[in-house]
PDB file of C-alpha atoms in Angstrom:
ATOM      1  CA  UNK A 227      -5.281  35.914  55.154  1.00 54.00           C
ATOM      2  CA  UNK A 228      -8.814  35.840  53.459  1.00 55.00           C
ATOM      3  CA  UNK A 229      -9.930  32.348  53.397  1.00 59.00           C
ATOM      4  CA  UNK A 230     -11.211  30.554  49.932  1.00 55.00           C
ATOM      5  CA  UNK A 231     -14.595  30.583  48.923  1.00 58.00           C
ATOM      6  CA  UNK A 232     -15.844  26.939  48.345  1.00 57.00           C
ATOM      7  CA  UNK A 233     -16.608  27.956  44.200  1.00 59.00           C
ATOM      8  CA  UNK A 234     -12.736  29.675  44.292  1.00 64.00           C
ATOM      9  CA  UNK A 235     -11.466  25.747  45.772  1.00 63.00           C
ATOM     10  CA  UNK A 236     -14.112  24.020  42.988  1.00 69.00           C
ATOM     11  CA  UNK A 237     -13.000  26.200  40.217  1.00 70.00           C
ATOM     12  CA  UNK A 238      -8.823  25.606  40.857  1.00 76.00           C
ATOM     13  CA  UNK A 239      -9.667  21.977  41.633  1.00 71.00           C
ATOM     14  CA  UNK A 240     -11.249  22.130  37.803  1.00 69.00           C
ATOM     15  CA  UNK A 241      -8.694  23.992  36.257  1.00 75.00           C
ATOM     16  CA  UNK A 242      -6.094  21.447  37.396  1.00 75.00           C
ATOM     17  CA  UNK A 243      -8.507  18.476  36.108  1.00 75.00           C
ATOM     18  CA  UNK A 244      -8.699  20.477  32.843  1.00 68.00           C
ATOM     19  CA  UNK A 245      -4.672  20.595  33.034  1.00 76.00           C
ATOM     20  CA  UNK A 246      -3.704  17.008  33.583  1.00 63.00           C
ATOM     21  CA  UNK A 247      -6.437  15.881  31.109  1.00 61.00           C
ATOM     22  CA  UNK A 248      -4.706  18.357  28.421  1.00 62.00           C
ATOM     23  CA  UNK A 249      -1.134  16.961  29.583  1.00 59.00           C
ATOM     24  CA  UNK A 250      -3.027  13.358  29.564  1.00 59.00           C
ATOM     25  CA  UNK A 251      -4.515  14.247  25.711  1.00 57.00           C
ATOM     26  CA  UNK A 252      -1.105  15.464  24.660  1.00 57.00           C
ATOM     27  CA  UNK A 253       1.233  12.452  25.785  1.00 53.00           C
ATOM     28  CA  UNK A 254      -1.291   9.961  24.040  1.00 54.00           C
ATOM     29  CA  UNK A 255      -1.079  12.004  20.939  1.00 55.00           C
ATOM     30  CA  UNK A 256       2.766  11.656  21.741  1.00 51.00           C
ATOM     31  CA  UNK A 257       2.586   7.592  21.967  1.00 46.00           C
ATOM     32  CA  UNK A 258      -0.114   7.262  19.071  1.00 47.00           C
ATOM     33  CA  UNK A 259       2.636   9.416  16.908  1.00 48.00           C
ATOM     34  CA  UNK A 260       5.514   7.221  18.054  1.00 46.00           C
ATOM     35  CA  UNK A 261       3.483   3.895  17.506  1.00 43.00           C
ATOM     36  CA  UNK A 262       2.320   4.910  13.993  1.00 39.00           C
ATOM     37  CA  UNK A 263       6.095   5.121  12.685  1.00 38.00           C
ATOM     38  CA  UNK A 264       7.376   2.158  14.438  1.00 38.00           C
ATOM     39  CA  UNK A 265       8.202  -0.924  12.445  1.00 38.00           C
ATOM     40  CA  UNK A 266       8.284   1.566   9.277  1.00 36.00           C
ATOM     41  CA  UNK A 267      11.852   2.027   7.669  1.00 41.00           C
ATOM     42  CA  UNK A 268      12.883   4.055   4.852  1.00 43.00           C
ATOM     43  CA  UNK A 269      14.468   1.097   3.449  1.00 46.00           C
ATOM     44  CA  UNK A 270      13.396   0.583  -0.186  1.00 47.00           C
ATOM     45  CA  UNK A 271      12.903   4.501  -0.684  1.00 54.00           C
ATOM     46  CA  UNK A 272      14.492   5.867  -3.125  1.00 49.00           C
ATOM     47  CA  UNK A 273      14.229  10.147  -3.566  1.00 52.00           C
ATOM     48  CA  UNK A 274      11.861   9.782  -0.451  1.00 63.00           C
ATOM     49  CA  UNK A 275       9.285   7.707  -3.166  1.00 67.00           C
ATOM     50  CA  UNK A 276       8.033   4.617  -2.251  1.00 91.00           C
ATOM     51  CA  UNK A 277       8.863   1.983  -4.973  1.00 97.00           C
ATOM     52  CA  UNK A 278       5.288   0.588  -5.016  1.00 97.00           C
ATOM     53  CA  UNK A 279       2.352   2.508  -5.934  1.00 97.00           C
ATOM     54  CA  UNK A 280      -0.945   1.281  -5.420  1.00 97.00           C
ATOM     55  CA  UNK A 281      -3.826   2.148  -8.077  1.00 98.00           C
ATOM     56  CA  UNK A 282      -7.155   1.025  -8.164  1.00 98.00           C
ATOM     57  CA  UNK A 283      -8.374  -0.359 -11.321  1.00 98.00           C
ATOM     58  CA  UNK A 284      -8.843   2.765 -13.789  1.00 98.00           C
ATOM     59  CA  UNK A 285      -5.676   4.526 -12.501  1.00 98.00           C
ATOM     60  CA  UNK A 286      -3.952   0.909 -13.495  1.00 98.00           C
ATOM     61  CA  UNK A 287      -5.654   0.673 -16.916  1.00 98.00           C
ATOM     62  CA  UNK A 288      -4.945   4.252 -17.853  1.00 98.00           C
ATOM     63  CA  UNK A 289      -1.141   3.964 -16.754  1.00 98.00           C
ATOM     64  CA  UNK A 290      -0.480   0.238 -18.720  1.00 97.00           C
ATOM     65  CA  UNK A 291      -2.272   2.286 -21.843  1.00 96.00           C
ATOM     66  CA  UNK A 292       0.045   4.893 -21.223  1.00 97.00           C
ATOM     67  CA  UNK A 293       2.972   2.753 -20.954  1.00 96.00           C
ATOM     68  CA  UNK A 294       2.771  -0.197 -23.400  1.00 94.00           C
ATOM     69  CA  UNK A 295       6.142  -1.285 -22.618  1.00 95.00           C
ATOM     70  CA  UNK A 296       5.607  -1.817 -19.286  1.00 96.00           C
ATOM     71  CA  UNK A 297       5.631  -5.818 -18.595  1.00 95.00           C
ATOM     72  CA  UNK A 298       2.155  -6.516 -16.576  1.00 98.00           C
ATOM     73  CA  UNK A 299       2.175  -9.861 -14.412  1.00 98.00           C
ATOM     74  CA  UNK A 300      -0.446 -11.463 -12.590  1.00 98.00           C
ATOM     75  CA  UNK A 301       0.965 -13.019 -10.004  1.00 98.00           C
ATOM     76  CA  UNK A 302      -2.226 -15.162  -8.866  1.00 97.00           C
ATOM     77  CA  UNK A 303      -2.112 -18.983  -8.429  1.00 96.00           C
ATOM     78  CA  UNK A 304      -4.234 -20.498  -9.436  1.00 95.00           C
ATOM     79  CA  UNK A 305      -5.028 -19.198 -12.592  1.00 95.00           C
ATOM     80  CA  UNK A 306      -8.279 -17.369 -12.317  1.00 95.00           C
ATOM     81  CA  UNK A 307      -8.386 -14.861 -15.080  1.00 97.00           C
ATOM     82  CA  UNK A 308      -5.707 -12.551 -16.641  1.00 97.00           C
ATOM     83  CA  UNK A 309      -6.371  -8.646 -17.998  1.00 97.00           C
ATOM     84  CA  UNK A 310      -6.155  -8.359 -21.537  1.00 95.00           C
ATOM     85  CA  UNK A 311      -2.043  -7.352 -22.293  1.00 95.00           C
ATOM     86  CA  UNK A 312      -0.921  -9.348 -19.574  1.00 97.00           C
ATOM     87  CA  UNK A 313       2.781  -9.863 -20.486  1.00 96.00           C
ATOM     88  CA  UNK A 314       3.344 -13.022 -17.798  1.00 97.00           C
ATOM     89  CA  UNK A 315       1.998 -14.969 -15.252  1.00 97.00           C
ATOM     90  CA  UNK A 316       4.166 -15.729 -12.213  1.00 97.00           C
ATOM     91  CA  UNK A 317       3.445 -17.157  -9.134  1.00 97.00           C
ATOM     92  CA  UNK A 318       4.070 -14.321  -6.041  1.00 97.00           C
ATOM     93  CA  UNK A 319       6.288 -16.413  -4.238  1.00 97.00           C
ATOM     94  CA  UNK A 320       8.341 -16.916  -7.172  1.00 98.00           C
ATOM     95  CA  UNK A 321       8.351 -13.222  -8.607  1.00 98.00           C
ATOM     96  CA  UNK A 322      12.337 -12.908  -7.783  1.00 97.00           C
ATOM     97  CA  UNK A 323      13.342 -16.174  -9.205  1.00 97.00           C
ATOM     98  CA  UNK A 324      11.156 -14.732 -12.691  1.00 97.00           C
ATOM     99  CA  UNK A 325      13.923 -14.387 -15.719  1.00 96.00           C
ATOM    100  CA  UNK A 326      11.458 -11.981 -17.187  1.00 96.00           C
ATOM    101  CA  UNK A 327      12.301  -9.003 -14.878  1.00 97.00           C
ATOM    102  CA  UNK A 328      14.013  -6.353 -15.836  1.00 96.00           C
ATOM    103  CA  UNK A 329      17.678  -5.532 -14.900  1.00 95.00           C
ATOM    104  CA  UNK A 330      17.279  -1.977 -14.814  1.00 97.00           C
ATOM    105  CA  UNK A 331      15.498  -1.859 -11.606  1.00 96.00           C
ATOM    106  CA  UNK A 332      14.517   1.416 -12.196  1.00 95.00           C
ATOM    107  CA  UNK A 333      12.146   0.137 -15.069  1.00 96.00           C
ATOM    108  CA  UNK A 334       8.469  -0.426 -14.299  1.00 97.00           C
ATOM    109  CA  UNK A 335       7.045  -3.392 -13.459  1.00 98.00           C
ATOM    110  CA  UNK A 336       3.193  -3.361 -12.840  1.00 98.00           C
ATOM    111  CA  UNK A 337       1.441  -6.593 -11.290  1.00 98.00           C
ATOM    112  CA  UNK A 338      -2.086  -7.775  -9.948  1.00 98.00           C
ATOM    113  CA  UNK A 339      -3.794 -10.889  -8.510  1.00 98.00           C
ATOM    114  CA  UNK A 340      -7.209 -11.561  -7.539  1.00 98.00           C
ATOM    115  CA  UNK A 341      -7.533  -9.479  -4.660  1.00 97.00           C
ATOM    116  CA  UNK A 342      -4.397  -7.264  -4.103  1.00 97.00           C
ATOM    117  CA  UNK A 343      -3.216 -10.093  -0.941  1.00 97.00           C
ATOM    118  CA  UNK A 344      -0.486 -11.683  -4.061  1.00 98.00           C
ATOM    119  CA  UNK A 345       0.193  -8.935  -5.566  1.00 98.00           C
ATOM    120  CA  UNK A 346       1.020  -6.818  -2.841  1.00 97.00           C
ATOM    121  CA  UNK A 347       3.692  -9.599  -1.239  1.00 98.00           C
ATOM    122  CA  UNK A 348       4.874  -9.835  -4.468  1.00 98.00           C
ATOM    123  CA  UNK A 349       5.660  -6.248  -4.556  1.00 98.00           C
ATOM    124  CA  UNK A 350       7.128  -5.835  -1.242  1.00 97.00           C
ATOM    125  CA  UNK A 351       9.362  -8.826  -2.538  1.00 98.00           C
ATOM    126  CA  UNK A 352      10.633  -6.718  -5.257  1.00 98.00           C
ATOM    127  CA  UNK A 353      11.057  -3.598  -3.595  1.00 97.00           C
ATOM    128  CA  UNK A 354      13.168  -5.575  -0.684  1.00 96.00           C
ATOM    129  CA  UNK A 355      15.342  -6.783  -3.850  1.00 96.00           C
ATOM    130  CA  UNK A 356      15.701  -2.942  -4.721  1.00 96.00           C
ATOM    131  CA  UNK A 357      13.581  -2.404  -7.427  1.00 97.00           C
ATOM    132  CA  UNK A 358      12.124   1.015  -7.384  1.00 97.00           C
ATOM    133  CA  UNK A 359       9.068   1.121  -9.653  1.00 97.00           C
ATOM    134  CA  UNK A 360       6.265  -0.821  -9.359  1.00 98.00           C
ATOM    135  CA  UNK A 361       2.772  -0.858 -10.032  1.00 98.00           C
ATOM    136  CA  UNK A 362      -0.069  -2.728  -7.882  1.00 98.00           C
ATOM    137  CA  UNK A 363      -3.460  -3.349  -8.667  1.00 98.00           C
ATOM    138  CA  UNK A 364      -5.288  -1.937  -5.436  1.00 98.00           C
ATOM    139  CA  UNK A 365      -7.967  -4.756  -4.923  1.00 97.00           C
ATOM    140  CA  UNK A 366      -6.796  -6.949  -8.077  1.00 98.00           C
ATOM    141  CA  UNK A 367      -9.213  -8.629 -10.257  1.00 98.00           C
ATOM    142  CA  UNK A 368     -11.959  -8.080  -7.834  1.00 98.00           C
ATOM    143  CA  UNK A 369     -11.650  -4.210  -8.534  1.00 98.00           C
ATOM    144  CA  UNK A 370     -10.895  -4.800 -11.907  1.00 98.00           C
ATOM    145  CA  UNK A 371     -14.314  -6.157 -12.626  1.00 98.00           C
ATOM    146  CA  UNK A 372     -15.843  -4.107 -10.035  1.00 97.00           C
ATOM    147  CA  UNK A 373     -14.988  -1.108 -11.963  1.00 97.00           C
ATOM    148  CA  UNK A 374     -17.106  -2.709 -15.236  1.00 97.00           C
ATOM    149  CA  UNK A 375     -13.593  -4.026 -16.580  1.00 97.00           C
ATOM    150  CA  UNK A 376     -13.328  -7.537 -17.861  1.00 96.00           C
ATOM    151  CA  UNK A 377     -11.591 -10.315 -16.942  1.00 97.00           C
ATOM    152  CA  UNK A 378      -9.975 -12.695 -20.084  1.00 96.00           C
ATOM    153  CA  UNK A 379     -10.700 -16.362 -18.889  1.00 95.00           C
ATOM    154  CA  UNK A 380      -9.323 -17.879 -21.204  1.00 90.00           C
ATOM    155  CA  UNK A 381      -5.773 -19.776 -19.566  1.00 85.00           C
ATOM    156  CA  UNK A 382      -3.097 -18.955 -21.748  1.00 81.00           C
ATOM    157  CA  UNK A 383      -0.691 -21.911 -22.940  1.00 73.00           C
TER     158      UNK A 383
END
């Protein structure tokens, strides 16, 4: 039996290196796959659409133009600035017990805070409660006024 050359023993001692660090490579990208998905549920989706869609500020302001009968809340407390059409102003942990919502809750329902932190509970809220179309103000005020918008300061009565 010919005996191995020390480069033949180097070269299969690489090639199985290479082999468990592909096998290695592959079952992280297993676990990293796994990980990402836990704690996510369909719950909530409806048509496989989430029921909250987040916009920054001139996707927001170009869908409320579009839909003027869409109620727009601000769900910041305190009160530190509304947009201009604002229909409401609701604290977020009170956004279910609102009598302002609609009962359809298929309807859209678009809302915003300061930063997107309010907003964005208050929108999980609603989508737990099984409504199915809302609108979030990526960001909230900040972006709105980022983006060149203006804020209304102005507290309304």
């Amino acid at each position: 039996m010919p005996q191995a050359s020390p480069s033949n023993s180097k070269s299969r001692a690489a090639r199985r290196r290479l082999r468990l660090l592909w096998f290695a490579a592959l079952g992280l990208l297993v676990l990293v796959a796994a990980c990402s998905s836990a704690g996510r549920s369909d719950e909530g989706v409806v048509d496989g659409v989430e029921p909250i869609r987040l916009l920054d500020a001139t996707d927001f302001a170009e869908y409320v133009q579009e839909n003027p009968e869409v109620d727009v809340i601000n769900v910041h407390v305190p009160y530190e600035g509304h947009i201009d059409g604002t229909d409401a102003f609701v604290d977020f942990e009170r956004i279910l017990e609102y009598g302002g919502l609609p009962e359809n809750r298929s309807v859209p329902v678009a809302l915003y805070c300061r930063s997107g932190s309010m907003s964005g509970t208050a929108a999980q809220d609603l989508a737990e409660a099984g409504f199915t179309n809302i609108v979030d103000l990526n960001g909230g005020m900040n972006a709105w006024t980022s983006s060149g918008r203006e804020l209304l300061l102005d507290e309304p009565t």
